[in-house]
Backbone as a chain_set.jsonl record, in Angstrom:
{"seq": "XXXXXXXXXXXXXXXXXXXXXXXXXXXXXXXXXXXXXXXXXXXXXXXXXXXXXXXXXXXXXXXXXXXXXXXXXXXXXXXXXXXXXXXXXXXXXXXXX", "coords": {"N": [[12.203, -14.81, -12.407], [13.403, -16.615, -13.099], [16.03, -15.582, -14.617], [17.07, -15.102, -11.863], [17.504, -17.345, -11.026], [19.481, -18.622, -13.057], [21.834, -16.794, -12.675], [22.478, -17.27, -9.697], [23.242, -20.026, -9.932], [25.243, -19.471, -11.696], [26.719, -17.754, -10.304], [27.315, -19.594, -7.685], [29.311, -21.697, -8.042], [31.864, -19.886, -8.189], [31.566, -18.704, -5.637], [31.815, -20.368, -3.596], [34.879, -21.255, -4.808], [38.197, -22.777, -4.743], [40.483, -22.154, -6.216], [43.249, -20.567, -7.337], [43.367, -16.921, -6.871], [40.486, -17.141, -5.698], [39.332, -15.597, -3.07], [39.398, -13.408, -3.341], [37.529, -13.559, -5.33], [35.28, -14.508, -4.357], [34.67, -12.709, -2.798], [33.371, -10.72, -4.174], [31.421, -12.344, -5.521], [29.624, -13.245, -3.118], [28.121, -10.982, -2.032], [26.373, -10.034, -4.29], [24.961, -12.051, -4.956], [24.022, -12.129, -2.358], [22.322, -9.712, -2.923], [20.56, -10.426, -4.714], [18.628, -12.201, -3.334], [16.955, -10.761, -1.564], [15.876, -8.755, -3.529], [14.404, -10.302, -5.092], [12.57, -11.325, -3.35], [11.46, -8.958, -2.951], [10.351, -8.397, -5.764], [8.897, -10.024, -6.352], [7.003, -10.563, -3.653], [6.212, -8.059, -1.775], [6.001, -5.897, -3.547], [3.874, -6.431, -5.098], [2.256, -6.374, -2.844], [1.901, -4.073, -2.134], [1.012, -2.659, -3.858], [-1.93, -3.782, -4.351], [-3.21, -2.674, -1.763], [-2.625, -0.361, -2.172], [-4.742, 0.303, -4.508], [-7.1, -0.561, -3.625], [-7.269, 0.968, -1.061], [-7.96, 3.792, -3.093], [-9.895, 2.558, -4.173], [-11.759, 2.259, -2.383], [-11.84, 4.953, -1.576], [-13.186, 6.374, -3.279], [-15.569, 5.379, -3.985], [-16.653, 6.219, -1.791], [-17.239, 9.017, -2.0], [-18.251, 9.245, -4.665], [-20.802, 7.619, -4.497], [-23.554, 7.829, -2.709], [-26.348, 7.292, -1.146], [-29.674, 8.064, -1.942], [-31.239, 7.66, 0.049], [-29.459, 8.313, 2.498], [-29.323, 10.508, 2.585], [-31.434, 11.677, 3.016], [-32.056, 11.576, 5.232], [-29.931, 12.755, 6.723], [-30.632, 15.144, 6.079], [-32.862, 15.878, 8.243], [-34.172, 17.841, 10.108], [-32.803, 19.063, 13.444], [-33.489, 19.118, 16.815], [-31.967, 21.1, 19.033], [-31.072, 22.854, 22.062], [-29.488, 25.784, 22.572], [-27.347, 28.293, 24.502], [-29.868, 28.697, 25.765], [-31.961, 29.053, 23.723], [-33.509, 27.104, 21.096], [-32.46, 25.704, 18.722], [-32.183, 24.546, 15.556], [-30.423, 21.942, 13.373], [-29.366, 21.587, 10.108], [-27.987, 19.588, 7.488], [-25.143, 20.129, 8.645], [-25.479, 23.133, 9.457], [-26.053, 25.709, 11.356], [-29.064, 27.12, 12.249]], "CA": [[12.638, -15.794, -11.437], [14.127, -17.832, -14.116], [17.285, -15.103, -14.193], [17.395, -15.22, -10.817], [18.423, -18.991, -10.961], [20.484, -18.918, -13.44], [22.539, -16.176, -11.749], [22.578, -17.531, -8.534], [23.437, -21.117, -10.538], [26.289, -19.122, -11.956], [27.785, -17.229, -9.424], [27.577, -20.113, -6.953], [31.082, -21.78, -8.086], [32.809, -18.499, -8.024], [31.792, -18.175, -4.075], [32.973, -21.405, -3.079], [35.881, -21.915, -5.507], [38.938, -22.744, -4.076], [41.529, -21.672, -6.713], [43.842, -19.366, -7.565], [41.794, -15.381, -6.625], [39.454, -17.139, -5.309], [39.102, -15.105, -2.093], [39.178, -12.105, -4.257], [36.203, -13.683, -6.604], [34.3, -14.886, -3.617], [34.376, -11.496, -2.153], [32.581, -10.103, -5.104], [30.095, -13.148, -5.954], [29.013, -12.815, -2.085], [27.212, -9.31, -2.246], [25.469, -10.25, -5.556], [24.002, -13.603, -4.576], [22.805, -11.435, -1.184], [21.704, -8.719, -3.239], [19.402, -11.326, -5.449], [17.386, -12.548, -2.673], [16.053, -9.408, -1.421], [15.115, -7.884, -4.804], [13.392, -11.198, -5.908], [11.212, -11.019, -2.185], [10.626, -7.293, -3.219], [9.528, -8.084, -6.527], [7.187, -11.223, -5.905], [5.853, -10.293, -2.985], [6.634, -6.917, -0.91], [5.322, -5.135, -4.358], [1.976, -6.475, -5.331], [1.118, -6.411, -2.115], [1.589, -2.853, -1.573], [-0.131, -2.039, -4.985], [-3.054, -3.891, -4.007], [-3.231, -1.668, -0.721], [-2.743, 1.404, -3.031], [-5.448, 0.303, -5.591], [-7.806, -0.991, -2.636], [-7.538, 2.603, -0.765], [-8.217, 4.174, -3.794], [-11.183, 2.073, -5.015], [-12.972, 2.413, -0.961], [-12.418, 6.451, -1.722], [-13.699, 7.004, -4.907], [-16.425, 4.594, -3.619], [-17.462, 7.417, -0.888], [-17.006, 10.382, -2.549], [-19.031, 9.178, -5.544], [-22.195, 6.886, -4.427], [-24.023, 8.05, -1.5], [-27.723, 6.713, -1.106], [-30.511, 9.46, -1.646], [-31.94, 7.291, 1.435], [-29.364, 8.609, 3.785], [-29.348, 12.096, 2.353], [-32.813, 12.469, 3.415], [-32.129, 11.21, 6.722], [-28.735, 13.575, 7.443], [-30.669, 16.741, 5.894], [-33.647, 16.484, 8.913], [-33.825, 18.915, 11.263], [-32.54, 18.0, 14.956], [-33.799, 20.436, 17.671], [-30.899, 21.514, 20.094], [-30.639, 23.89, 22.982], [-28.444, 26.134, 22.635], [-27.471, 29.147, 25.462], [-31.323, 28.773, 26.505], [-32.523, 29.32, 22.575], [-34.061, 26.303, 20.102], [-32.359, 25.68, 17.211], [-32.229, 23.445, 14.564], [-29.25, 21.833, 12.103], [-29.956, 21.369, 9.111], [-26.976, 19.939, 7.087], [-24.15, 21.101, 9.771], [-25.141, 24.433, 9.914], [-26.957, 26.316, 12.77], [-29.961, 28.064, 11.622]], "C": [[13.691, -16.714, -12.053], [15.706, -17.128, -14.183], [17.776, -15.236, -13.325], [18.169, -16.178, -10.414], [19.474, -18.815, -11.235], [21.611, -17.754, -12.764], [22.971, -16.802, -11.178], [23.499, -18.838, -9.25], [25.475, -20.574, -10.832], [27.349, -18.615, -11.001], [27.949, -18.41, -8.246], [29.397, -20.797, -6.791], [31.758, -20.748, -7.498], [32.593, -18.043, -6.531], [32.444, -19.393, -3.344], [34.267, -22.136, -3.717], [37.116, -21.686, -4.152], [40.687, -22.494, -4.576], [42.372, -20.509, -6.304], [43.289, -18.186, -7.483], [40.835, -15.927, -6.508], [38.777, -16.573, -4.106], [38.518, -14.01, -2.632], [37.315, -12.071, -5.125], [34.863, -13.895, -5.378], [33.667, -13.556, -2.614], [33.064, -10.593, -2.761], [31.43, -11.339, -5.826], [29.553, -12.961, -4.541], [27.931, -11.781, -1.751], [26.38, -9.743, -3.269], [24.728, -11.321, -5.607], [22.751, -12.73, -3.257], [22.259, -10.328, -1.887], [20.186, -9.146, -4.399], [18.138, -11.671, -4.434], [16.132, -11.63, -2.255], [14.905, -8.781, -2.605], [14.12, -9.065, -5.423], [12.188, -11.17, -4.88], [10.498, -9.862, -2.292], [9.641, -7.411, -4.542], [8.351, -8.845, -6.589], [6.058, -11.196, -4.599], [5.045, -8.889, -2.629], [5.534, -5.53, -2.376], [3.987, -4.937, -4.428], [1.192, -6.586, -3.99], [0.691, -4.626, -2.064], [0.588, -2.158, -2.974], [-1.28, -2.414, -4.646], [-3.767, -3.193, -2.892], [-3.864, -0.552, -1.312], [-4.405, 1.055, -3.291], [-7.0, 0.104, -4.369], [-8.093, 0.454, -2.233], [-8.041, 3.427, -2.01], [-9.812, 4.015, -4.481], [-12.453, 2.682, -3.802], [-13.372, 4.401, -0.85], [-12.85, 7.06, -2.738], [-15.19, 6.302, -4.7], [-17.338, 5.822, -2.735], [-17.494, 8.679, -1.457], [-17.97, 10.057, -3.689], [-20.477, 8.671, -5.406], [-22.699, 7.066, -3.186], [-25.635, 8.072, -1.77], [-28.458, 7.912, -1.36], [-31.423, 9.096, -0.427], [-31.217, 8.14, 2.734], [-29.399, 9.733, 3.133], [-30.51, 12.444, 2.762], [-33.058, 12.424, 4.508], [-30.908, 12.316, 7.492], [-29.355, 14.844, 7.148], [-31.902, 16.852, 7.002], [-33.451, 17.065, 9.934], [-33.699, 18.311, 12.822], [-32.496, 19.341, 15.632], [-32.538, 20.476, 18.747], [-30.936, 22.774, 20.947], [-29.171, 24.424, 23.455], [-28.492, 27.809, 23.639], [-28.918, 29.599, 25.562], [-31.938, 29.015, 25.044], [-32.671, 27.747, 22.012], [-33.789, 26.38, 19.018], [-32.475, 24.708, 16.862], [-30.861, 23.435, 13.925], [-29.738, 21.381, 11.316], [-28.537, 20.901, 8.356], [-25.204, 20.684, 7.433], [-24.167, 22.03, 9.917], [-25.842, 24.355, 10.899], [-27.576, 27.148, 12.033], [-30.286, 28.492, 12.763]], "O": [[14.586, -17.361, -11.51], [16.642, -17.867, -13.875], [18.974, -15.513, -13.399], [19.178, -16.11, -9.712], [20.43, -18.763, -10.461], [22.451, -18.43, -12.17], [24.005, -17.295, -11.627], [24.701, -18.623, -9.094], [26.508, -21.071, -10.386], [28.527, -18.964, -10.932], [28.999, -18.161, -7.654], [30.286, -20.575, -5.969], [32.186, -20.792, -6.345], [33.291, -17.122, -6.105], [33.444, -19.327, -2.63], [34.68, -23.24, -3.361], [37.112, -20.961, -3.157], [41.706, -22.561, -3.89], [42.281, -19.753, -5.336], [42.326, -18.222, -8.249], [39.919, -15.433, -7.165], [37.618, -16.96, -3.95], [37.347, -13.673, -2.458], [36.449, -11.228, -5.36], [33.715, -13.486, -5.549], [32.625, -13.471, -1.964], [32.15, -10.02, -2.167], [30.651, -10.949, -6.697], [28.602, -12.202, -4.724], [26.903, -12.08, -1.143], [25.246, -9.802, -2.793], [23.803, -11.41, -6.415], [21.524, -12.675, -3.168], [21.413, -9.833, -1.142], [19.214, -8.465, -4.727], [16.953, -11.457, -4.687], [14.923, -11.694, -2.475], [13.708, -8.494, -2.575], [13.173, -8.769, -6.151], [11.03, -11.035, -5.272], [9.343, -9.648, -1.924], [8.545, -6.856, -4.62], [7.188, -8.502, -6.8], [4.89, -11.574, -4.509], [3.894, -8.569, -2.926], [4.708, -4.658, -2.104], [3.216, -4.029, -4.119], [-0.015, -6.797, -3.873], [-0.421, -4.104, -1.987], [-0.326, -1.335, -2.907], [-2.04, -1.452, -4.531], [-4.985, -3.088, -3.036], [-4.952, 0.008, -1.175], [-5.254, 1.428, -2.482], [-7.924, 0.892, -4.567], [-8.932, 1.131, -2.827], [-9.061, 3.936, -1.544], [-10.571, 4.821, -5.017], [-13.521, 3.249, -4.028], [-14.355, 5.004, -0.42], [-12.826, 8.273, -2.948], [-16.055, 6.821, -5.405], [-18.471, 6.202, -3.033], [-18.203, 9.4, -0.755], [-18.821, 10.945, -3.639], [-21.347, 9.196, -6.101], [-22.183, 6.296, -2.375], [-26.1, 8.865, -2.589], [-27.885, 8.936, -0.989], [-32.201, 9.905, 0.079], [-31.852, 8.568, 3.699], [-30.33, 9.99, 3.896], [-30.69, 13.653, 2.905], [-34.019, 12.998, 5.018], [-31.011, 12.625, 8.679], [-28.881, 15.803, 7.758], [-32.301, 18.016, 6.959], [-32.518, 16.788, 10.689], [-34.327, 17.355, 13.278], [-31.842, 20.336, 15.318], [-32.37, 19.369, 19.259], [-30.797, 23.822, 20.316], [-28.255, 23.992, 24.155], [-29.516, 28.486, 23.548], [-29.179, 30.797, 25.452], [-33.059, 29.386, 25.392], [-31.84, 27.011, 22.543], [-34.497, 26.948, 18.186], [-32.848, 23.796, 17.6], [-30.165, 24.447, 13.836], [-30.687, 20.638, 11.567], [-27.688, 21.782, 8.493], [-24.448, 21.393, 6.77], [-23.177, 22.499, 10.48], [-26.277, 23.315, 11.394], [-26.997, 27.887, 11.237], [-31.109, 29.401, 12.869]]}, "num_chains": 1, "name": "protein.A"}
């Protein structure tokens, strides 16, 4: 952030000078002052947010895929009676027995 200043600090003269090439200089400090703001909003904010997103998604699926209760496992493997074309089955585990 601290570059950022001084930059900006620096190139400010050189956009409003009123010398000799100064149209010329102000042409080219213009773009580089607007090209500072952006990249400093990208790197302080626009970034860590999206990493925290990432790291977040990441943590909630490694979360399901790894720790699953042996309470509900004993509750998703019981058998559930269904009628099927006039027959009595059971699932067991998503299949059809």
């Amino acid at each position: 952030m601290t570059t950022v200043v001084a930059i900006m600090a620096g190139l400010s003269p050189i956009m409003w000078g009123t010398g000799t090439g100064a149209e010329v200089m102000s042409r080219i400090a213009a773009p580089m002052v607007g090209e500072l703001i952006p990249s400093s909003v990208l790197t302080l904010d626009v970034i860590p947010a999206l990493y925290a997103l990432v790291k977040q998604w990441q943590l909630q699926r490694n979360l399901r895929s790894t720790s699953v209760p042996s309470v509900a496992r004993a509750h998703s493997t019981a058998a559930t009676p269904i009628r099927a074309a006039g027959h009595l089955q059971s699932i067991e585990q998503g299949e059809i027995r």
